[in-house]
Short mmCIF file of C-alpha atoms and ligand atoms in Angstrom, two decimals:
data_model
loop_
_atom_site.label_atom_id
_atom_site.label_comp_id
_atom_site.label_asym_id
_atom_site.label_seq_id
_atom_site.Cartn_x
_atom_site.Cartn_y
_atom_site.Cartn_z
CA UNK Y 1 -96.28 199.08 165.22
CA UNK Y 2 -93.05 197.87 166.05
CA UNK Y 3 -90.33 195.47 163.98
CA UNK Y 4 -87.25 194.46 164.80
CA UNK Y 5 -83.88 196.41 163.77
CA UNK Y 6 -82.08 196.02 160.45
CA UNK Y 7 -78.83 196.24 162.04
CA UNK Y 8 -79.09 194.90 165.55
CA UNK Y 9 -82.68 193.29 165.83
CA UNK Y 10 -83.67 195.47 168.32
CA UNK Y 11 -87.20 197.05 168.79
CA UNK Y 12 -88.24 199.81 165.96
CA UNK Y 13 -91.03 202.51 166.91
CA UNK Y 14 -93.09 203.89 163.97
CA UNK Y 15 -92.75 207.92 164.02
CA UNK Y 16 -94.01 208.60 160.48
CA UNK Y 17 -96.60 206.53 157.85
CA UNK Y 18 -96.65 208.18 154.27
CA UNK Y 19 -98.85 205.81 153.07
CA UNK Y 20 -99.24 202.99 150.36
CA UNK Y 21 -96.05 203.90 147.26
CA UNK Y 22 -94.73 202.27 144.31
CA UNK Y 23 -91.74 201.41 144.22
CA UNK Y 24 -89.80 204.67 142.99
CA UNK Y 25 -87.34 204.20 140.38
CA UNK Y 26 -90.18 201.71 138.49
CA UNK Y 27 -91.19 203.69 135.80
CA UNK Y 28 -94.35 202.19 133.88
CA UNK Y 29 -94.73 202.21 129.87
CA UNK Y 30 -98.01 203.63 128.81
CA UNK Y 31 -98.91 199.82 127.61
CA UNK Y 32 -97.84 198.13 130.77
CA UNK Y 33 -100.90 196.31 132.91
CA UNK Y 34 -100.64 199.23 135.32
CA UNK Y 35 -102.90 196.82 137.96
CA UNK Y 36 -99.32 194.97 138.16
CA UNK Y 37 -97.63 197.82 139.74
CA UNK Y 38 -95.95 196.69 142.65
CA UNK Y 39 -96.90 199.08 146.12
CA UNK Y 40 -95.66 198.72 149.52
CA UNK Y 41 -96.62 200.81 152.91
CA UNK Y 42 -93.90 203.21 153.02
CA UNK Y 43 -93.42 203.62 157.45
CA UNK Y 44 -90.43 205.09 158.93
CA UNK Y 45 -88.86 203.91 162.56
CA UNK Y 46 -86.47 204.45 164.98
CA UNK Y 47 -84.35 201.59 166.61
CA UNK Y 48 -84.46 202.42 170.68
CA UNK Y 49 -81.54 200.19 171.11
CA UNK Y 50 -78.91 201.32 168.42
CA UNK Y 51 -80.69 204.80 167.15
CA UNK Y 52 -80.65 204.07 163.75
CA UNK Y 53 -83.82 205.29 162.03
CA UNK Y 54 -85.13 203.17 159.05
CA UNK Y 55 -88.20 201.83 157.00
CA UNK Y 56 -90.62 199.22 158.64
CA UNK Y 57 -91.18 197.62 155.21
CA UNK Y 58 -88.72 197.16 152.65
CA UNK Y 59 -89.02 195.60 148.92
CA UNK Y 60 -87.08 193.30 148.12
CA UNK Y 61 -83.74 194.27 147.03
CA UNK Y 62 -83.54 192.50 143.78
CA UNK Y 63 -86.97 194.13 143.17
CA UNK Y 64 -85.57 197.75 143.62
CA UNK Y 65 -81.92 197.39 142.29
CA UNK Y 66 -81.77 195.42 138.55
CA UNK Y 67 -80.59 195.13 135.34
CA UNK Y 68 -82.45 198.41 133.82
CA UNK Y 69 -82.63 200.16 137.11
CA UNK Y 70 -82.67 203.88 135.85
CA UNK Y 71 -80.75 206.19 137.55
CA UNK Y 72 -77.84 207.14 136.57
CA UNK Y 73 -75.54 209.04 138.31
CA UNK Y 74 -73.70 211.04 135.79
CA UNK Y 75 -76.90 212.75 134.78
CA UNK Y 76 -76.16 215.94 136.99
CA UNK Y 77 -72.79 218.41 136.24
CA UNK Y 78 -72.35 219.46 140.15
CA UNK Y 79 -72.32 215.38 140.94
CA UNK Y 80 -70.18 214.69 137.94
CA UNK Y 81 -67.51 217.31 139.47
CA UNK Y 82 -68.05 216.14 142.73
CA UNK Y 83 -67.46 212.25 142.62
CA UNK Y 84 -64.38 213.41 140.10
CA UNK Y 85 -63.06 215.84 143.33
CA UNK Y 86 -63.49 212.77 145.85
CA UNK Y 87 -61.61 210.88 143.14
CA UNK Y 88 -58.41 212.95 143.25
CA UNK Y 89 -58.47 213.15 147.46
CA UNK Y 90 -58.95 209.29 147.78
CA UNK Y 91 -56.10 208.76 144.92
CA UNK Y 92 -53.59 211.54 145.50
CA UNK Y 93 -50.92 210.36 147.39
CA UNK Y 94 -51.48 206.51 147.08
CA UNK Y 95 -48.62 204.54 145.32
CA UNK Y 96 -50.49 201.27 143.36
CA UNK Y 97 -53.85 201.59 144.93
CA UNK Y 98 -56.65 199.34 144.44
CA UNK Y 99 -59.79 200.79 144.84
CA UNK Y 100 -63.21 198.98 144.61
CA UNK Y 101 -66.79 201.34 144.75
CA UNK Y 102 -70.02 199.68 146.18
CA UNK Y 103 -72.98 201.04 143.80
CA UNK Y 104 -70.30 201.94 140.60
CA UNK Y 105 -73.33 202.96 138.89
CA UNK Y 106 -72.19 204.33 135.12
CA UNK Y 107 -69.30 204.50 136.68
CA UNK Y 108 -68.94 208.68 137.36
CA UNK Y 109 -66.40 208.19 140.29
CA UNK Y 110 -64.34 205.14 139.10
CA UNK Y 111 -63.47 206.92 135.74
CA UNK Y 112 -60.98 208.88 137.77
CA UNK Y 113 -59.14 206.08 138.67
CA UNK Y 114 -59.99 204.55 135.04
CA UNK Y 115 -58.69 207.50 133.31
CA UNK Y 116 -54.77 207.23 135.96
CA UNK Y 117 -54.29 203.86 134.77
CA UNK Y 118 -55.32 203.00 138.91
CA UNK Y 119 -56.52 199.17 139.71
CA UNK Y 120 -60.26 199.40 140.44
CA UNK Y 121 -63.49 197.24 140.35
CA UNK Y 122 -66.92 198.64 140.73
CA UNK Y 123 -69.42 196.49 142.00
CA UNK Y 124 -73.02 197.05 140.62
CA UNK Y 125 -76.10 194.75 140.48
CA UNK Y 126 -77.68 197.23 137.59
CA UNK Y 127 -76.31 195.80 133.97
CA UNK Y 128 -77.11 198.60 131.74
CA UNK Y 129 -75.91 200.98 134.11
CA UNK Y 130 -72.13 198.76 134.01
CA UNK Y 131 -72.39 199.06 130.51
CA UNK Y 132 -71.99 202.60 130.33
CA UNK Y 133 -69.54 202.59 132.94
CA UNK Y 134 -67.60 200.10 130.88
CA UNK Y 135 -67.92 202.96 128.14
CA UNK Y 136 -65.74 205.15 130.42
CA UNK Y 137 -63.33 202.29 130.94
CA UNK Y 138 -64.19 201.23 134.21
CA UNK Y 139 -64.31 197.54 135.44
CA UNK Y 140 -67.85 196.33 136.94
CA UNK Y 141 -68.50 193.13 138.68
CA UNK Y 142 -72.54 192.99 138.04
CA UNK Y 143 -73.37 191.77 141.41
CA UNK Y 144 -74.45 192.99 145.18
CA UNK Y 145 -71.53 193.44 147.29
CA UNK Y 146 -72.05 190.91 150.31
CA UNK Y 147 -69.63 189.41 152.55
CA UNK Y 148 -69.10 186.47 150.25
CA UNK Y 149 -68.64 188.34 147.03
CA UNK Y 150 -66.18 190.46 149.02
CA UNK Y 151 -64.69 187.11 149.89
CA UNK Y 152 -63.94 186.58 146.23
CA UNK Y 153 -62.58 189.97 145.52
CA UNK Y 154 -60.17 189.96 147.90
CA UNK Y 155 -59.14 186.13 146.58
CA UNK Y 156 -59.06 187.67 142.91
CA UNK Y 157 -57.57 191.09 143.61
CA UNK Y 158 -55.89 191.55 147.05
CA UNK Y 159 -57.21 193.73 149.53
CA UNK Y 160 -58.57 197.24 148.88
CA UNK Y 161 -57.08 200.58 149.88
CA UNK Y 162 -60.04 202.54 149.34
CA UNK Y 163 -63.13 200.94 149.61
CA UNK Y 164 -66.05 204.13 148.46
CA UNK Y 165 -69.56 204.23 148.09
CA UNK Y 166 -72.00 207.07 147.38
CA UNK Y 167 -75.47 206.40 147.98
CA UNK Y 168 -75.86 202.50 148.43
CA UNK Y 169 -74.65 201.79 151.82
CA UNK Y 170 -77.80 203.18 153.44
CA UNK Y 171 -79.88 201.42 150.36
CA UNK Y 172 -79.20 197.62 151.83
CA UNK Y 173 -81.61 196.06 154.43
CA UNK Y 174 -78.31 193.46 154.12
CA UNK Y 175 -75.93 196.11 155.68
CA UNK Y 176 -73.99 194.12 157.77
CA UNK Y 177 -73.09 192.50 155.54
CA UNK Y 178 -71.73 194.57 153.47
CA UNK Y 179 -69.88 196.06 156.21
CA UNK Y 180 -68.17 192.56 157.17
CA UNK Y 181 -67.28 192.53 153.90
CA UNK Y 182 -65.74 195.67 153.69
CA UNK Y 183 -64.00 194.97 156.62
CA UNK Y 184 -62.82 191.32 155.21
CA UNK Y 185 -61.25 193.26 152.03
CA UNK Y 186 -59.95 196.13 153.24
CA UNK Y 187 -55.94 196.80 153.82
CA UNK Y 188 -54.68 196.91 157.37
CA UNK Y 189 -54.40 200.32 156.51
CA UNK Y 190 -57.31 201.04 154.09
CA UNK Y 191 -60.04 203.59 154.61
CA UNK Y 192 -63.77 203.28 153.50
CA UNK Y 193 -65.24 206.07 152.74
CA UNK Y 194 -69.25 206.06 152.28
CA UNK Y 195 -71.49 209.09 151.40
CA UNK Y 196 -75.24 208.92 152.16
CA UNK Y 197 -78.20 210.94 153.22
CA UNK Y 198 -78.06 212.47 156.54
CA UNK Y 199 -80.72 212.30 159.25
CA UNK Y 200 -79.77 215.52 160.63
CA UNK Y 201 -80.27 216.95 157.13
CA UNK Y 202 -83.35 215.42 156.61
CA UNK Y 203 -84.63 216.51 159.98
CA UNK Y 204 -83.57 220.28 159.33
CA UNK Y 205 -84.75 220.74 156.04
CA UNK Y 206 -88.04 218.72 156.52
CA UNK Y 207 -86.89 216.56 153.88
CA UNK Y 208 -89.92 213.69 153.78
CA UNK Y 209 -89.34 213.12 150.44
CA UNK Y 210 -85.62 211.80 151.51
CA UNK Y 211 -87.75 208.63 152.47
CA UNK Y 212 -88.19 206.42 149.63
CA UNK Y 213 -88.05 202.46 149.08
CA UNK Y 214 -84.14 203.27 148.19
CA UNK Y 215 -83.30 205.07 151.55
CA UNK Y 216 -83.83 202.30 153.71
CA UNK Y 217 -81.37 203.63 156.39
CA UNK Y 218 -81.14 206.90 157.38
CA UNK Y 219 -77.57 207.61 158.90
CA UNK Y 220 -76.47 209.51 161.97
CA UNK Y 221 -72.85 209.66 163.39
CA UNK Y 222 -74.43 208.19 166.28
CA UNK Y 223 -75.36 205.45 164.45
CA UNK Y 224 -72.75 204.81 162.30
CA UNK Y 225 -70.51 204.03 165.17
CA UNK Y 226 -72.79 201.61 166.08
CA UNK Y 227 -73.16 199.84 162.57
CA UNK Y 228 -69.39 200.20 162.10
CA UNK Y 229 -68.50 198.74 165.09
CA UNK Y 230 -70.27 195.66 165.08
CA UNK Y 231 -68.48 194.62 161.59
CA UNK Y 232 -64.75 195.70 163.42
CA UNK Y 233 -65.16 199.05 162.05
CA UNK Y 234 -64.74 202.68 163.41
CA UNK Y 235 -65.70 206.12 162.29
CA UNK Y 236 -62.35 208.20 161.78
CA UNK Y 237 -64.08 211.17 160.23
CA UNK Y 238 -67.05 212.78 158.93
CA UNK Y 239 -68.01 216.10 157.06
CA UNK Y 240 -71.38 217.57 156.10
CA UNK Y 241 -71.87 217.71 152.23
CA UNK Y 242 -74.29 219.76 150.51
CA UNK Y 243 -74.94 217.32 147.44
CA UNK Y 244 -78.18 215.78 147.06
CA UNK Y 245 -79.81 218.48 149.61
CA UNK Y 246 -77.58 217.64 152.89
CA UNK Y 247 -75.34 214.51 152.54
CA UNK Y 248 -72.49 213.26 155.37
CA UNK Y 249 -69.35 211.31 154.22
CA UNK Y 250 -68.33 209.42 156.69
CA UNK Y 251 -64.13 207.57 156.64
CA UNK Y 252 -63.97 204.45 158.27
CA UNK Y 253 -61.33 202.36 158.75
CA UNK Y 254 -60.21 198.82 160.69
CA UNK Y 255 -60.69 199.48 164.52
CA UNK Y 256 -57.10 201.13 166.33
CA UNK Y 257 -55.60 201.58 162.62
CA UNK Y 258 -55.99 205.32 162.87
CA UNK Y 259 -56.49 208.12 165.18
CA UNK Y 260 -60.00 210.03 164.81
CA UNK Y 261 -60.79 213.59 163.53
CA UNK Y 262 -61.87 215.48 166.45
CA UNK Y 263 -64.78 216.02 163.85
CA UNK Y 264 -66.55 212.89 164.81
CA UNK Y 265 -66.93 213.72 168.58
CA UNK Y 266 -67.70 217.51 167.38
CA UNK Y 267 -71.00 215.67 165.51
CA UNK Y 268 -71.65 213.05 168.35
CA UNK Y 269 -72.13 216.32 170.67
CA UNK Y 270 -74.18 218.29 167.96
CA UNK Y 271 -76.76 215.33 167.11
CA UNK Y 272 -77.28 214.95 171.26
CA UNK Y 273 -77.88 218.98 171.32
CA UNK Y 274 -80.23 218.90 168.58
CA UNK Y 275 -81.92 215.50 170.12
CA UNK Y 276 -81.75 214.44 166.63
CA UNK Y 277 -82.27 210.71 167.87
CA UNK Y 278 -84.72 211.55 170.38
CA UNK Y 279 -88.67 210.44 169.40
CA UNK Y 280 -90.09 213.79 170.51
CA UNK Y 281 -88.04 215.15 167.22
CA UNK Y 282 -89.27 212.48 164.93
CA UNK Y 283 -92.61 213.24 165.96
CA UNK Y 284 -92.38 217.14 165.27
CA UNK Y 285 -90.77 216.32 162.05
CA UNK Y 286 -93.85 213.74 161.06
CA UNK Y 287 -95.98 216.49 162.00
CA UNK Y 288 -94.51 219.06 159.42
CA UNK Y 289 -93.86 216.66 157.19
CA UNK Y 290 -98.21 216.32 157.28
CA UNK Y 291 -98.26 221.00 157.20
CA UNK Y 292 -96.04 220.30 153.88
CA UNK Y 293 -98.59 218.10 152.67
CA UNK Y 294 -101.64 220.06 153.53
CA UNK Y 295 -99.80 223.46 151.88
CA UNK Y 296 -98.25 221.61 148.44
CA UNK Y 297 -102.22 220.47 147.88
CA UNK Y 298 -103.58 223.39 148.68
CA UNK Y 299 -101.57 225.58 146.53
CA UNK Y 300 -101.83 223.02 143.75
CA UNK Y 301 -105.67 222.80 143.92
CA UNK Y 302 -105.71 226.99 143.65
CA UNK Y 303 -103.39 226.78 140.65
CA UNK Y 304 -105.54 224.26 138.98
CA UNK Y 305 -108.64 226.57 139.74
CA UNK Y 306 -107.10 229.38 137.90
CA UNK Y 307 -106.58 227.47 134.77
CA UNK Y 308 -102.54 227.56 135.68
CA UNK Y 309 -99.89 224.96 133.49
CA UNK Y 310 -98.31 222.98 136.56
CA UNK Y 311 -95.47 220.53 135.31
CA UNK Y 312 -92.89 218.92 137.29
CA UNK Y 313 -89.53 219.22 136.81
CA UNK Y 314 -86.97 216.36 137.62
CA UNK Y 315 -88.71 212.69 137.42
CA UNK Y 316 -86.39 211.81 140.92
CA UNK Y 317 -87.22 208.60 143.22
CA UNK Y 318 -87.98 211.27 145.50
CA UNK Y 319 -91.24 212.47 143.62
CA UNK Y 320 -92.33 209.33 143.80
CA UNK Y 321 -93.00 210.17 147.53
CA UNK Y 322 -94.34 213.56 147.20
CA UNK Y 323 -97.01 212.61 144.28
CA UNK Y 324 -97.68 209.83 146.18
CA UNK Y 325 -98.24 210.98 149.33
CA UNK Y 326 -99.93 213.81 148.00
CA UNK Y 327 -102.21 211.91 145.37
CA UNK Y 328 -100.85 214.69 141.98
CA UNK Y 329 -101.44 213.26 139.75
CA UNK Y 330 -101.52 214.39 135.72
CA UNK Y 331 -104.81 216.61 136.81
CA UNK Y 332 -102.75 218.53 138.86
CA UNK Y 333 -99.26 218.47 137.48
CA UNK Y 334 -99.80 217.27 133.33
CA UNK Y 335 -96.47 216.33 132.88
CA UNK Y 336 -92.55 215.74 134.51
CA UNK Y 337 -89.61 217.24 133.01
CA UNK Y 338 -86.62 214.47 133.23
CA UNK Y 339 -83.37 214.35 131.14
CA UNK Y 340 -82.46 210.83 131.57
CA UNK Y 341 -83.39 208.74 128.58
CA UNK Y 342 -84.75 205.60 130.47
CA UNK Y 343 -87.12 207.69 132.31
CA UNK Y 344 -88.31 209.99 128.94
CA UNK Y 345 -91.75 208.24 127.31
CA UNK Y 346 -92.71 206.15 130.51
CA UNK Y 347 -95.17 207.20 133.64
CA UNK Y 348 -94.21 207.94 136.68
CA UNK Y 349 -94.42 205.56 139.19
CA UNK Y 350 -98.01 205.09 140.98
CA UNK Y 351 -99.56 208.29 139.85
CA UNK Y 352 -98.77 207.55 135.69
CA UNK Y 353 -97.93 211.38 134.39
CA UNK Y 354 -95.90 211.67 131.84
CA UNK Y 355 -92.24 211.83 131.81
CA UNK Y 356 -91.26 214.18 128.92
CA UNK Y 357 -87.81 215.55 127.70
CA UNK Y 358 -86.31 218.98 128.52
CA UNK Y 359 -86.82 219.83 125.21
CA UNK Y 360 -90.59 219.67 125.92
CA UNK Y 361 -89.92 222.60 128.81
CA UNK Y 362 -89.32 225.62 127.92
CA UNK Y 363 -90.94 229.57 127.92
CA UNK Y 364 -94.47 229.28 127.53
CA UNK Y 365 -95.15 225.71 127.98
CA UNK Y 366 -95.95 226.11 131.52
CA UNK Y 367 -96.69 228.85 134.05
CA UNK Y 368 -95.47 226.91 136.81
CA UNK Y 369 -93.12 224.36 137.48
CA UNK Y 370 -92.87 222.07 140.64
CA UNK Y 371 -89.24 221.41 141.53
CA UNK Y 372 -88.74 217.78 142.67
CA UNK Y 373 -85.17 218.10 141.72
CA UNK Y 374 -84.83 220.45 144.22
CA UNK Y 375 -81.40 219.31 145.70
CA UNK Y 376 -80.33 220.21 141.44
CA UNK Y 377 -81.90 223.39 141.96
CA UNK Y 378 -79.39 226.11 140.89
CA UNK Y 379 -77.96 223.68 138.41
CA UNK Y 380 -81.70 223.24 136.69
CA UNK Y 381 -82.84 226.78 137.34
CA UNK Y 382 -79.40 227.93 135.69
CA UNK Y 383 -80.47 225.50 132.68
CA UNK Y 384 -83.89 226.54 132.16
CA UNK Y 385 -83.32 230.40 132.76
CA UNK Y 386 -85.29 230.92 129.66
CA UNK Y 387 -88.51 229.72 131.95
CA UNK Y 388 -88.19 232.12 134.65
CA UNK Y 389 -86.99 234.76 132.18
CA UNK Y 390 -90.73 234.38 130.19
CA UNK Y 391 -92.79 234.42 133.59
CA UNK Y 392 -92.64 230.90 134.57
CA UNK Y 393 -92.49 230.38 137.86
CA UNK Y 394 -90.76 227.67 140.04
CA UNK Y 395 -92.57 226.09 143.00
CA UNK Y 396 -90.51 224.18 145.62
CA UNK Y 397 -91.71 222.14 149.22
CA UNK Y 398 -88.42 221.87 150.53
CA UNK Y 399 -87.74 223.27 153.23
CA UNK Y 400 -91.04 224.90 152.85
CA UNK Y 401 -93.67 225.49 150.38
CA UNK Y 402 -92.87 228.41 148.27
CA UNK Y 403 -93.27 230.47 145.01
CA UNK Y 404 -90.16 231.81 143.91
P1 LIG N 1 -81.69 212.76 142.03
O1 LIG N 1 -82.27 213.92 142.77
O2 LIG N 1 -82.00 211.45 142.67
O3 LIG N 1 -80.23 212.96 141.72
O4 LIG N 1 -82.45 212.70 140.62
C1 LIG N 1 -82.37 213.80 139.76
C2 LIG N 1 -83.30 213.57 138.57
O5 LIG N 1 -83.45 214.80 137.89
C3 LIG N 1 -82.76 212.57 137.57
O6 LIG N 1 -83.84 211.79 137.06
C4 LIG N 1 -82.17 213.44 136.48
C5 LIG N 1 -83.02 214.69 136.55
N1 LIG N 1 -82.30 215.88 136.16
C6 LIG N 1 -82.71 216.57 135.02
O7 LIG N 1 -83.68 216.14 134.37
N2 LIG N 1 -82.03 217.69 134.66
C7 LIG N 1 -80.96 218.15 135.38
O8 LIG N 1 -80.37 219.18 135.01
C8 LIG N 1 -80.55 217.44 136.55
C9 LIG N 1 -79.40 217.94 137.37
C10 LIG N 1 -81.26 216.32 136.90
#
């Protein structure tokens, strides 16, 4: 099957088909008409003209990204310290900045800037998620950033110094626009830093359940030049992160305004080593992605057998792939552990088991435990030592399917 590119309209070859999947953040009530649910066929491609790999169907935007969308980013410690970290590098040094942030979220990074007295706006379409963000004293425009809305920030504000964003640039089918409208507000000599899932990561780590409705762009530096370039834009830096299971921030800025990091052609010759844009590698990667499948199933099935307490633990957008893909569903695993309050009471997405509070984990309540948050891992495990500690056992699938 083949569609045409997000970013340049060029042909897109299907590598890898996980099947029929709610959307993954949409957490059901136990009353809701669960025949409502909203599913889509979740495919993944590869551009041959620009490289970039991406989903052949996407849900609508406004469908995904809302008023009560759930997630909220200052529900893990090592991301709270991180964003706060990124903060102080992207501030230090800057006389009278303004910074804006594309996906503020509850506003974790902005609060930084908040807290120095810095000019910022976050731009957010999620409401509830602004309000708590306003909580922390941070300024949210409720809105998609677009070239026109970009447009009116610059008209209101001036242009940006720092234009940031942490997991939403690669969540936009609209991309290009956003990135001619980072390049209409940003300062001559303004950078735009953007942090996102990373192919080569993903690709490593057999990460399937990276692929959601959310991650509708899967970055490379290869193809980041690309997307960046077409808006005016060029990549002046990257680094590898480990957040979030293998993440790359990437620094742009306006095309000629600044030399760049010998890092970027350093990555641009790793990726071609590693054929990490080259179909043969998507195909291996669909084809483990299927072993992962087959193993997590099978081990699941045996535990069942033997009478064993399976819950998950972390009710992430990503489990929404695995369970789906994998059809567990409360016979297998009876309930999933989250801490975030809009999740807690409600079903997970497409394969309804119940989302519980930590409080409802704990020694004895379960003999294993299947770690979907497993890019949280030592953070959770360091949590919920008390598990381990009474014989519980974690059970992960990334980068393989283990017992620990
Ligand atoms: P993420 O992998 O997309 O960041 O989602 C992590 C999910 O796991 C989110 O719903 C919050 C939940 N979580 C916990 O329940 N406890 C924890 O200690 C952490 C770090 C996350």
């Amino acid at each position: 099957m083949a569609t045409s590119c997000l970013v340049c309209t060029g042909p897109v070859t299907q590598f890898l088909d996980l099947g029929r999947q709610p959307l993954s953040d949409a957490f059901p009530a136990p009353g809701d008409d669960l025949s409502r649910e909203y599913f889509f066929r979740l495919a993944l491609g590869q551009c041959s003209t620009c490289t970039m790999v991406q989903l052949l169907e996407v849900p609508p935007a406004e469908r995904m990204f809302h008023q009560t969308y759930p997630y909220r980013s200052a529900g893990s410690a090592v991301m709270r310290e991180h964003f706060a970290r990124v903060a102080e590098l992207l501030l230090d040094g800057r006389t009278d900045p303004f910074v804006v942030e594309i996906g503020s979220n509850d506003g974790t990074f902005l609060r930084t800037a908040a807290e120095r007295g810095v000019r910022h706006l976050g731009v957010d379409p999620s409401g509830d998620a602004a309000l708590e963000a306003a909580a922390r004293g941070v300024r949210v425009r409720v809105d998609f950033f677009t070239e026109p809305l970009a447009r009116h920030v610059l008209a209101e504000h001036g242009p940006a110094d720092v234009v940031f964003s942490a997991n939403t640039v690669s969540h936009d089918p609209n991309v290009n626009s956003i990135l001619r409208g980072v390049a209409a507000l940003l300062a001559p000599d303004g950078v735009f830093v953007f942090e996102d899932p990373y192919l080569g990561s993903v690709l490593a780590n057999t990460a399937f359940d990276q692929i959601i409705d959310e991650h509708v762009l899967f970055f490379s530096a290869r193809s980041v030049v690309g997307l960046l370039h077409r808006a005016g834009l060029e990549l002046v830096d990257v680094e590898r992160l480990p957040v979030h299971g293998g993440q790359i921030r990437f620094t742009a800025a306006h095309t000629g305004a600044r030399p760049a990091a010998a890092a970027v052609d350093e990555l641009l010759a790793e990726e071609d080593a590693l054929g990490v844009h080259r179909m043969s590698r998507l195909r291996e990667f669909a084809a483990r992605t299927a072993d992962r499948r087959r193993a997590l199933v099978a081990l699941l099935r045996r535990l069942r057998a033997e009478g064993a307490r399976v819950v998950g633990y972390g009710a992430t957008a990503k489990s929404a792939t695995v369970a789906n893909y994998c059809g567990l569903g409360p016979e297998l695993v009876s309930a999933v552990i989250d801490a975030t309050p809009a999740k807690q009471g409600r079903l997970t997405p497409g394969t309804h088991i119940p989302v519980l509070p930590p409080e409802a984990f704990g020694p004895g309540t379960a003999d294993y435990a299947l770690l979907f948050a497993w890019n949280h891992a030592e953070e959770i495990m360091a949590k919920e030592r008390a598990f381990a500690e009474a014989g519980g056992r974690w059970v992960r699938y990334v980068p393989e399917v283990s017992v620990d």
